[in-house]
Every structure is written in structure tokens, then in C-alpha cells.
Amino acid sequence: TNYSEWISNNKVFLSTIGKFKGLEAEFLIIIESEEPDLKLTPQRKYVAYSRAKHILKIIKRISDQNS
């Protein structure tokens, strides 16, 4: 799915942070991995978090320490 087609049809668009740079969305969900990602610098987080026009939801899995 390309971005132009997606934005005009109100569908879900799945992308990486790098590929979404320079684009924006009304509502954005970011899923952060439990594993540390050395590529996810503060600058890349800013790029990701600043793409939402109105609503930003961040989902981060927290492991169960008792398992």
C-alpha cells in the first residue's frame, strides 16, 4: 500500500519509523519492542512520535519478572 492510496481510503498503514519519516497521520500507534534497539536513538524516537497530528498511542510490552 502506498501512502497516497492509504490516506485517501482511511485504512491501516503499517510502516517502519524510517519509512514514515516526513509523513503524518491523524492517529498513530507505535509498538515498541521489549528488546533494546540500538538503532532507536532519541532523534529517531522524535521522528516517530512527532508524526501524529492528533492522537499518539505507544504500546510497550513489559516482561513479567516472575516468569
mmCIF file of C-alpha atoms in Angstrom:
data_model
loop_
_atom_site.group_PDB
_atom_site.id
_atom_site.type_symbol
_atom_site.label_atom_id
_atom_site.label_comp_id
_atom_site.label_asym_id
_atom_site.label_seq_id
_atom_site.Cartn_x
_atom_site.Cartn_y
_atom_site.Cartn_z
ATOM 1 C CA THR A 1 0.000 0.000 0.000
ATOM 2 C CA ASN A 2 1.384 3.379 -0.859
ATOM 3 C CA TYR A 3 0.869 6.395 1.399
ATOM 4 C CA SER A 4 -1.330 8.387 -1.036
ATOM 5 C CA GLU A 5 -3.715 5.470 -1.517
ATOM 6 C CA TRP A 6 -3.816 4.831 2.230
ATOM 7 C CA ILE A 7 -4.526 8.429 3.277
ATOM 8 C CA SER A 8 -7.446 8.721 0.819
ATOM 9 C CA ASN A 9 -9.087 5.429 1.852
ATOM 10 C CA ASN A 10 -8.893 5.627 5.672
ATOM 11 C CA LYS A 11 -7.191 2.249 6.022
ATOM 12 C CA VAL A 12 -4.479 0.943 8.332
ATOM 13 C CA PHE A 13 -0.935 1.613 7.114
ATOM 14 C CA LEU A 14 1.949 -0.374 8.570
ATOM 15 C CA SER A 15 5.452 1.080 8.294
ATOM 16 C CA THR A 16 8.817 1.416 9.951
ATOM 17 C CA ILE A 17 9.941 4.662 11.599
ATOM 18 C CA GLY A 18 12.475 5.306 8.847
ATOM 19 C CA LYS A 19 9.985 4.805 6.024
ATOM 20 C CA PHE A 20 7.373 7.039 7.713
ATOM 21 C CA LYS A 21 9.780 9.982 8.139
ATOM 22 C CA GLY A 22 8.285 13.132 6.645
ATOM 23 C CA LEU A 23 4.754 11.701 6.602
ATOM 24 C CA GLU A 24 1.973 12.216 9.132
ATOM 25 C CA ALA A 25 -1.280 10.649 10.277
ATOM 26 C CA GLU A 26 -4.325 11.729 12.274
ATOM 27 C CA PHE A 27 -3.922 8.782 14.658
ATOM 28 C CA LEU A 28 -0.695 6.888 15.188
ATOM 29 C CA ILE A 29 0.075 3.714 17.129
ATOM 30 C CA ILE A 30 3.713 2.923 17.844
ATOM 31 C CA ILE A 31 4.615 -0.534 19.081
ATOM 32 C CA GLU A 32 7.941 -0.630 20.899
ATOM 33 C CA SER A 33 9.831 -3.868 21.205
ATOM 34 C CA GLU A 34 10.723 -5.320 24.567
ATOM 35 C CA GLU A 35 14.263 -5.887 23.303
ATOM 36 C CA PRO A 36 16.617 -2.887 23.316
ATOM 37 C CA ASP A 37 17.059 -1.439 19.836
ATOM 38 C CA LEU A 38 20.370 0.366 19.352
ATOM 39 C CA LYS A 39 19.012 1.991 16.171
ATOM 40 C CA LEU A 40 16.206 3.694 18.127
ATOM 41 C CA THR A 41 18.085 6.853 19.042
ATOM 42 C CA PRO A 42 16.382 9.821 20.720
ATOM 43 C CA GLN A 43 16.307 11.522 17.290
ATOM 44 C CA ARG A 44 14.504 8.540 15.698
ATOM 45 C CA LYS A 45 12.042 8.443 18.605
ATOM 46 C CA TYR A 46 11.307 12.142 17.988
ATOM 47 C CA VAL A 47 10.701 11.397 14.297
ATOM 48 C CA ALA A 48 8.292 8.605 15.254
ATOM 49 C CA TYR A 49 6.440 10.460 17.993
ATOM 50 C CA SER A 50 6.025 13.688 16.003
ATOM 51 C CA ARG A 51 4.190 12.042 13.063
ATOM 52 C CA ALA A 52 0.772 12.059 14.767
ATOM 53 C CA LYS A 53 -1.453 15.062 14.057
ATOM 54 C CA HIS A 54 -3.947 14.422 16.877
ATOM 55 C CA ILE A 55 -3.575 11.137 18.756
ATOM 56 C CA LEU A 56 -0.456 9.150 19.597
ATOM 57 C CA LYS A 57 -0.624 5.783 21.356
ATOM 58 C CA ILE A 58 2.554 3.982 22.395
ATOM 59 C CA ILE A 59 2.369 0.286 23.200
ATOM 60 C CA LYS A 60 5.332 -1.155 25.041
ATOM 61 C CA ARG A 61 5.490 -4.696 26.283
ATOM 62 C CA ILE A 62 6.834 -5.091 29.795
ATOM 63 C CA SER A 63 8.036 -8.567 30.609
ATOM 64 C CA ASP A 64 6.738 -10.390 33.645
ATOM 65 C CA GLN A 65 9.680 -10.525 36.047
ATOM 66 C CA ASN A 66 8.157 -13.514 37.871
ATOM 67 C CA SER A 67 8.210 -15.832 34.828
#
